[in-house]
Tab-separated table of N, CA and C in Angstrom:
chain	number	residue	atom	x	y	z
A	1	MET	N	0.848	-1.178	0.000
A	1	MET	CA	0.000	0.000	0.000
A	1	MET	C	0.896	1.245	0.000
A	2	TRP	N	0.519	2.265	-0.732
A	2	TRP	CA	1.362	3.455	-0.908
A	2	TRP	C	1.579	4.209	0.388
A	3	ILE	N	0.651	4.084	1.357
A	3	ILE	CA	0.768	4.824	2.616
A	3	ILE	C	1.962	4.333	3.420
A	4	GLU	N	2.323	3.073	3.272
A	4	GLU	CA	3.407	2.493	4.058
A	4	GLU	C	4.787	2.868	3.544
A	5	THR	N	4.856	3.492	2.383
A	5	THR	CA	6.155	3.924	1.866
A	5	THR	C	6.607	5.183	2.588
A	6	GLY	N	7.870	5.528	2.426
A	6	GLY	CA	8.407	6.730	3.067
A	6	GLY	C	7.724	7.998	2.584
A	7	TYR	N	7.463	8.069	1.277
A	7	TYR	CA	6.805	9.247	0.722
A	7	TYR	C	5.347	9.333	1.161
A	8	GLY	N	4.703	8.189	1.270
A	8	GLY	CA	3.309	8.179	1.720
A	8	GLY	C	3.178	8.719	3.130
A	9	LYS	N	4.109	8.350	4.005
A	9	LYS	CA	4.081	8.844	5.386
A	9	LYS	C	4.336	10.352	5.431
A	10	ILE	N	5.244	10.813	4.602
A	10	ILE	CA	5.530	12.256	4.556
A	10	ILE	C	4.298	13.023	4.095
A	11	VAL	N	3.621	12.509	3.077
A	11	VAL	CA	2.409	13.158	2.568
A	11	VAL	C	1.340	13.209	3.656
A	12	LEU	N	1.147	12.101	4.364
A	12	LEU	CA	0.136	12.075	5.418
A	12	LEU	C	0.460	13.042	6.553
A	13	VAL	N	1.717	13.134	6.936
A	13	VAL	CA	2.112	14.069	7.992
A	13	VAL	C	1.881	15.510	7.543
A	14	CYS	N	2.200	15.808	6.299
A	14	CYS	CA	1.997	17.170	5.778
A	14	CYS	C	0.511	17.520	5.714
A	15	VAL	N	-0.309	16.600	5.245
A	15	VAL	CA	-1.752	16.850	5.178
A	15	VAL	C	-2.321	17.040	6.580
A	16	ALA	N	-1.924	16.172	7.516
A	16	ALA	CA	-2.414	16.298	8.891
A	16	ALA	C	-1.987	17.633	9.498
A	17	SER	N	-0.755	18.061	9.238
A	17	SER	CA	-0.274	19.343	9.764
A	17	SER	C	-1.080	20.507	9.220
A	18	LEU	N	-1.369	20.469	7.929
A	18	LEU	CA	-2.164	21.540	7.320
A	18	LEU	C	-3.582	21.585	7.869
A	19	VAL	N	-4.199	20.434	8.011
A	19	VAL	CA	-5.578	20.387	8.510
A	19	VAL	C	-5.646	20.865	9.949
A	20	ILE	N	-4.720	20.408	10.776
A	20	ILE	CA	-4.729	20.799	12.191
A	20	ILE	C	-4.459	22.294	12.347
A	21	SER	N	-3.499	22.824	11.586
A	21	SER	CA	-3.176	24.244	11.725
A	21	SER	C	-4.241	25.139	11.116
A	22	ALA	N	-4.977	24.649	10.136
A	22	ALA	CA	-6.002	25.468	9.484
A	22	ALA	C	-7.321	25.492	10.249
A	23	SER	N	-7.530	24.577	11.187
A	23	SER	CA	-8.840	24.493	11.852
A	23	SER	C	-9.174	25.768	12.631
A	24	GLY	N	-8.224	26.300	13.353
A	24	GLY	CA	-8.481	27.533	14.094
A	24	GLY	C	-8.772	28.710	13.176
A	25	LEU	N	-8.042	28.779	12.073
A	25	LEU	CA	-8.282	29.854	11.104
A	25	LEU	C	-9.660	29.731	10.459
A	26	LEU	N	-10.073	28.507	10.161
A	26	LEU	CA	-11.390	28.298	9.561
A	26	LEU	C	-12.512	28.639	10.538
A	27	VAL	N	-12.332	28.296	11.802
A	27	VAL	CA	-13.338	28.647	12.814
A	27	VAL	C	-13.442	30.158	12.935
A	28	LYS	N	-12.308	30.826	12.973
A	28	LYS	CA	-12.307	32.288	13.083
A	28	LYS	C	-12.943	32.934	11.854
A	29	ALA	N	-12.674	32.373	10.678
A	29	ALA	CA	-13.229	32.929	9.446
A	29	ALA	C	-14.736	32.696	9.335
A	30	SER	N	-15.255	31.695	10.025
A	30	SER	CA	-16.688	31.393	9.933
A	30	SER	C	-17.534	32.216	10.907
A	31	GLN	N	-16.906	33.015	11.736
A	31	GLN	CA	-17.663	33.830	12.687
A	31	GLN	C	-18.349	34.997	11.986
A	32	VAL	N	-19.529	35.323	12.502
A	32	VAL	CA	-20.265	36.490	12.009
A	32	VAL	C	-20.398	37.448	13.190
A	33	ASP	N	-19.792	38.602	13.089
A	33	ASP	CA	-19.771	39.597	14.172
A	33	ASP	C	-19.244	38.996	15.474
A	34	GLY	N	-18.234	38.136	15.373
A	34	GLY	CA	-17.611	37.541	16.548
A	34	GLY	C	-18.386	36.404	17.171
A	35	VAL	N	-19.448	35.939	16.522
A	35	VAL	CA	-20.277	34.861	17.075
A	35	VAL	C	-20.266	33.682	16.107
A	36	ILE	N	-20.122	32.491	16.664
A	36	ILE	CA	-20.198	31.277	15.859
A	36	ILE	C	-21.664	30.880	15.770
A	37	LEU	N	-22.193	30.789	14.555
A	37	LEU	CA	-23.619	30.570	14.349
A	37	LEU	C	-24.014	29.099	14.233
A	38	TYR	N	-23.112	28.194	14.457
A	38	TYR	CA	-23.423	26.767	14.356
A	38	TYR	C	-23.079	26.082	15.673
A	39	SER	N	-23.575	24.876	15.815
A	39	SER	CA	-23.321	24.117	17.041
A	39	SER	C	-21.873	23.645	17.068
A	40	LYS	N	-21.137	24.118	18.044
A	40	LYS	CA	-19.722	23.771	18.154
A	40	LYS	C	-19.534	22.292	18.438
A	41	PHE	N	-20.394	21.742	19.247
A	41	PHE	CA	-20.245	20.348	19.644
A	41	PHE	C	-20.615	19.395	18.506
A	42	SER	N	-21.593	19.780	17.685
A	42	SER	CA	-21.942	18.904	16.563
A	42	SER	C	-20.851	18.906	15.497
A	43	VAL	N	-20.167	20.022	15.320
A	43	VAL	CA	-19.050	20.068	14.369
A	43	VAL	C	-17.930	19.153	14.856
A	44	THR	N	-17.615	19.220	16.137
A	44	THR	CA	-16.587	18.354	16.695
A	44	THR	C	-17.003	16.895	16.577
A	45	LEU	N	-18.258	16.597	16.894
A	45	LEU	CA	-18.751	15.227	16.810
A	45	LEU	C	-18.679	14.706	15.374
A	46	LEU	N	-19.092	15.505	14.410
A	46	LEU	CA	-19.055	15.074	13.018
A	46	LEU	C	-17.623	14.872	12.515
A	47	SER	N	-16.716	15.746	12.923
A	47	SER	CA	-15.330	15.578	12.485
A	47	SER	C	-14.704	14.328	13.099
A	48	GLU	N	-15.022	14.048	14.362
A	48	GLU	CA	-14.507	12.836	14.995
A	48	GLU	C	-15.132	11.588	14.371
A	49	PHE	N	-16.398	11.660	13.994
A	49	PHE	CA	-17.051	10.533	13.332
A	49	PHE	C	-16.419	10.272	11.964
A	50	LEU	N	-16.078	11.335	11.248
A	50	LEU	CA	-15.404	11.183	9.970
A	50	LEU	C	-14.042	10.517	10.152
A	51	LYS	N	-13.309	10.935	11.188
A	51	LYS	CA	-12.018	10.311	11.472
A	51	LYS	C	-12.182	8.837	11.824
A	52	LEU	N	-13.247	8.509	12.560
A	52	LEU	CA	-13.519	7.114	12.904
A	52	LEU	C	-13.796	6.287	11.652
A	53	CYS	N	-14.559	6.843	10.720
A	53	CYS	CA	-14.859	6.138	9.468
A	53	CYS	C	-13.595	5.897	8.649
A	54	ILE	N	-12.755	6.912	8.555
A	54	ILE	CA	-11.510	6.771	7.795
A	54	ILE	C	-10.595	5.738	8.459
A	55	SER	N	-10.470	5.800	9.787
A	55	SER	CA	-9.629	4.842	10.504
A	55	SER	C	-10.167	3.425	10.367
A	56	SER	N	-11.479	3.282	10.419
A	56	SER	CA	-12.086	1.956	10.265
A	56	SER	C	-11.829	1.395	8.875
A	57	THR	N	-11.860	2.259	7.879
A	57	THR	CA	-11.564	1.819	6.516
A	57	THR	C	-10.134	1.313	6.414
A	58	PHE	N	-9.197	2.043	7.020
A	58	PHE	CA	-7.802	1.591	7.017
A	58	PHE	C	-7.652	0.279	7.782
A	59	LEU	N	-8.368	0.132	8.896
A	59	LEU	CA	-8.285	-1.090	9.694
A	59	LEU	C	-8.797	-2.287	8.902
A	60	VAL	N	-9.947	-2.139	8.257
A	60	VAL	CA	-10.505	-3.231	7.460
A	60	VAL	C	-9.575	-3.571	6.297
A	61	THR	N	-9.034	-2.561	5.648
A	61	THR	CA	-8.096	-2.798	4.545
A	61	THR	C	-6.854	-3.532	5.039
A	62	SER	N	-6.376	-3.158	6.215
A	62	SER	CA	-5.209	-3.815	6.789
A	62	SER	C	-5.508	-5.276	7.110
A	63	PHE	N	-6.690	-5.559	7.665
A	63	PHE	CA	-7.054	-6.936	7.969
A	63	PHE	C	-7.192	-7.763	6.698
A	64	ILE	N	-7.738	-7.167	5.648
A	64	ILE	CA	-7.895	-7.896	4.391
A	64	ILE	C	-6.530	-8.191	3.776
A	65	ASP	N	-5.617	-7.225	3.834
A	65	ASP	CA	-4.286	-7.418	3.252
A	65	ASP	C	-3.432	-8.394	4.053
A	66	ASN	N	-3.536	-8.363	5.383
A	66	ASN	CA	-2.628	-9.148	6.231
A	66	ASN	C	-3.254	-10.417	6.793
A	67	ARG	N	-4.545	-10.534	6.803
A	67	ARG	CA	-5.269	-11.724	7.295
A	67	ARG	C	-4.582	-12.358	8.504
A	68	PRO	N	-4.843	-11.842	9.700
A	68	PRO	CA	-4.198	-12.414	10.883
A	68	PRO	C	-4.643	-13.857	11.115
A	69	SER	N	-3.747	-14.668	11.655
A	69	SER	CA	-4.086	-16.056	11.951
A	69	SER	C	-4.993	-16.121	13.171
A	70	LYS	N	-5.625	-17.268	13.379
A	70	LYS	CA	-6.554	-17.421	14.507
A	70	LYS	C	-5.839	-17.384	15.849
A	71	ASN	N	-4.551	-17.680	15.883
A	71	ASN	CA	-3.788	-17.701	17.131
A	71	ASN	C	-3.064	-16.379	17.393
A	72	ASP	N	-3.343	-15.384	16.610
A	72	ASP	CA	-2.659	-14.091	16.744
A	72	ASP	C	-3.256	-13.317	17.905
A	73	ASP	N	-2.473	-13.106	18.973
A	73	ASP	CA	-2.956	-12.401	20.166
A	73	ASP	C	-2.900	-10.888	20.018
A	74	ASP	N	-2.232	-10.372	19.003
A	74	ASP	CA	-2.083	-8.931	18.824
A	74	ASP	C	-3.229	-8.306	18.038
A	75	THR	N	-4.279	-9.065	17.768
A	75	THR	CA	-5.375	-8.552	16.955
A	75	THR	C	-6.168	-7.485	17.687
A	76	PHE	N	-6.471	-7.706	18.948
A	76	PHE	CA	-7.264	-6.760	19.721
A	76	PHE	C	-6.440	-6.199	20.864
A	77	PRO	N	-6.698	-4.939	21.230
A	77	PRO	CA	-5.914	-4.332	22.322
A	77	PRO	C	-6.273	-4.946	23.670
A	78	THR	N	-5.301	-4.957	24.549
A	78	THR	CA	-5.539	-5.439	25.903
A	78	THR	C	-6.152	-4.317	26.737
A	79	VAL	N	-6.595	-4.663	27.939
A	79	VAL	CA	-7.163	-3.658	28.843
A	79	VAL	C	-6.107	-2.618	29.196
A	80	ARG	N	-4.874	-3.028	29.333
A	80	ARG	CA	-3.782	-2.100	29.634
A	80	ARG	C	-3.592	-1.101	28.491
A	81	ASP	N	-3.642	-1.597	27.247
A	81	ASP	CA	-3.508	-0.711	26.087
A	81	ASP	C	-4.628	0.321	26.050
A	82	VAL	N	-5.841	-0.127	26.315
A	82	VAL	CA	-6.985	0.792	26.322
A	82	VAL	C	-6.805	1.842	27.410
A	83	GLY	N	-6.319	1.429	28.581
A	83	GLY	CA	-6.073	2.374	29.670
A	83	GLY	C	-5.011	3.398	29.317
A	84	LEU	N	-3.959	2.951	28.639
A	84	LEU	CA	-2.889	3.869	28.251
A	84	LEU	C	-3.351	4.885	27.219
A	85	TYR	N	-4.238	4.489	26.331
A	85	TYR	CA	-4.748	5.419	25.315
A	85	TYR	C	-5.878	6.299	25.841
A	86	SER	N	-6.464	5.947	26.964
A	86	SER	CA	-7.590	6.721	27.498
A	86	SER	C	-7.166	8.100	27.991
A	87	ILE	N	-5.991	8.200	28.563
A	87	ILE	CA	-5.532	9.485	29.113
A	87	ILE	C	-5.329	10.524	28.000
A	88	PRO	N	-4.576	10.211	26.937
A	88	PRO	CA	-4.473	11.194	25.850
A	88	PRO	C	-5.812	11.471	25.174
A	89	ALA	N	-6.671	10.455	25.100
A	89	ALA	CA	-7.985	10.659	24.487
A	89	ALA	C	-8.813	11.638	25.307
A	90	LEU	N	-8.750	11.527	26.625
A	90	LEU	CA	-9.473	12.451	27.498
A	90	LEU	C	-8.939	13.876	27.347
A	91	LEU	N	-7.626	14.025	27.274
A	91	LEU	CA	-7.030	15.345	27.062
A	91	LEU	C	-7.431	15.916	25.699
A	92	TYR	N	-7.550	15.070	24.707
A	92	TYR	CA	-7.968	15.496	23.370
A	92	TYR	C	-9.405	16.002	23.388
A	93	VAL	N	-10.274	15.323	24.119
A	93	VAL	CA	-11.669	15.760	24.250
A	93	VAL	C	-11.732	17.128	24.924
A	94	ILE	N	-10.952	17.303	25.970
A	94	ILE	CA	-10.933	18.593	26.676
A	94	ILE	C	-10.442	19.699	25.728
A	95	THR	N	-9.378	19.413	24.975
A	95	THR	CA	-8.848	20.404	24.032
A	95	THR	C	-9.885	20.788	22.992
A	96	ASN	N	-10.590	19.788	22.449
A	96	ASN	CA	-11.609	20.080	21.439
A	96	ASN	C	-12.748	20.928	22.009
A	97	ASN	N	-13.083	20.730	23.271
A	97	ASN	CA	-14.210	21.457	23.855
A	97	ASN	C	-13.851	22.860	24.304
A	98	ILE	N	-12.585	23.148	24.553
A	98	ILE	CA	-12.235	24.512	24.948
A	98	ILE	C	-11.750	25.358	23.772
A	99	LYS	N	-11.561	24.723	22.623
A	99	LYS	CA	-11.067	25.454	21.451
A	99	LYS	C	-12.032	26.558	21.023
A	100	TYR	N	-13.321	26.262	20.968
A	100	TYR	CA	-14.295	27.241	20.473
A	100	TYR	C	-14.482	28.429	21.428
A	101	PRO	N	-14.620	28.223	22.731
A	101	PRO	CA	-14.705	29.400	23.612
A	101	PRO	C	-13.468	30.286	23.551
A	102	ILE	N	-12.298	29.653	23.402
A	102	ILE	CA	-11.070	30.457	23.297
A	102	ILE	C	-11.080	31.261	22.002
A	103	LEU	N	-11.450	30.612	20.887
A	103	LEU	CA	-11.450	31.312	19.594
A	103	LEU	C	-12.511	32.415	19.529
A	104	GLU	N	-13.597	32.290	20.302
A	104	GLU	CA	-14.601	33.349	20.339
A	104	GLU	C	-14.076	34.603	21.036
A	105	ARG	N	-13.143	34.412	21.959
A	105	ARG	CA	-12.645	35.552	22.744
A	105	ARG	C	-11.376	36.168	22.170
A	106	ILE	N	-10.752	35.484	21.215
A	106	ILE	CA	-9.516	36.018	20.617
A	106	ILE	C	-9.868	36.960	19.493
A	107	ASN	N	-9.237	38.113	19.485
A	107	ASN	CA	-9.415	39.080	18.414
A	107	ASN	C	-8.135	39.131	17.596
A	108	PRO	N	-8.182	38.728	16.316
A	108	PRO	CA	-6.936	38.630	15.550
A	108	PRO	C	-6.282	39.945	15.268
């Protein structure tokens, strides 16, 4: 798959950097008289759902390409793995929820 090559990884990092850095600018540009006219939480929810769909597509494609054996223990995460990923995920949720109030109060 092209994503696994060195150039594919560079392209993905560049695209992710552009999208992440542009989000604040896009939110600021969408304000009307300093007020955001759409539901901030639904935008965050929809963007996270889109990311989930894209990640699920990559996961299914990976399973189809690699076909893990029935004795493969690395197929599903352990409880410890889930616990380790929960802390950054919680911080990410907090960051997403405070982004809009901060951007409403910033004057460029």
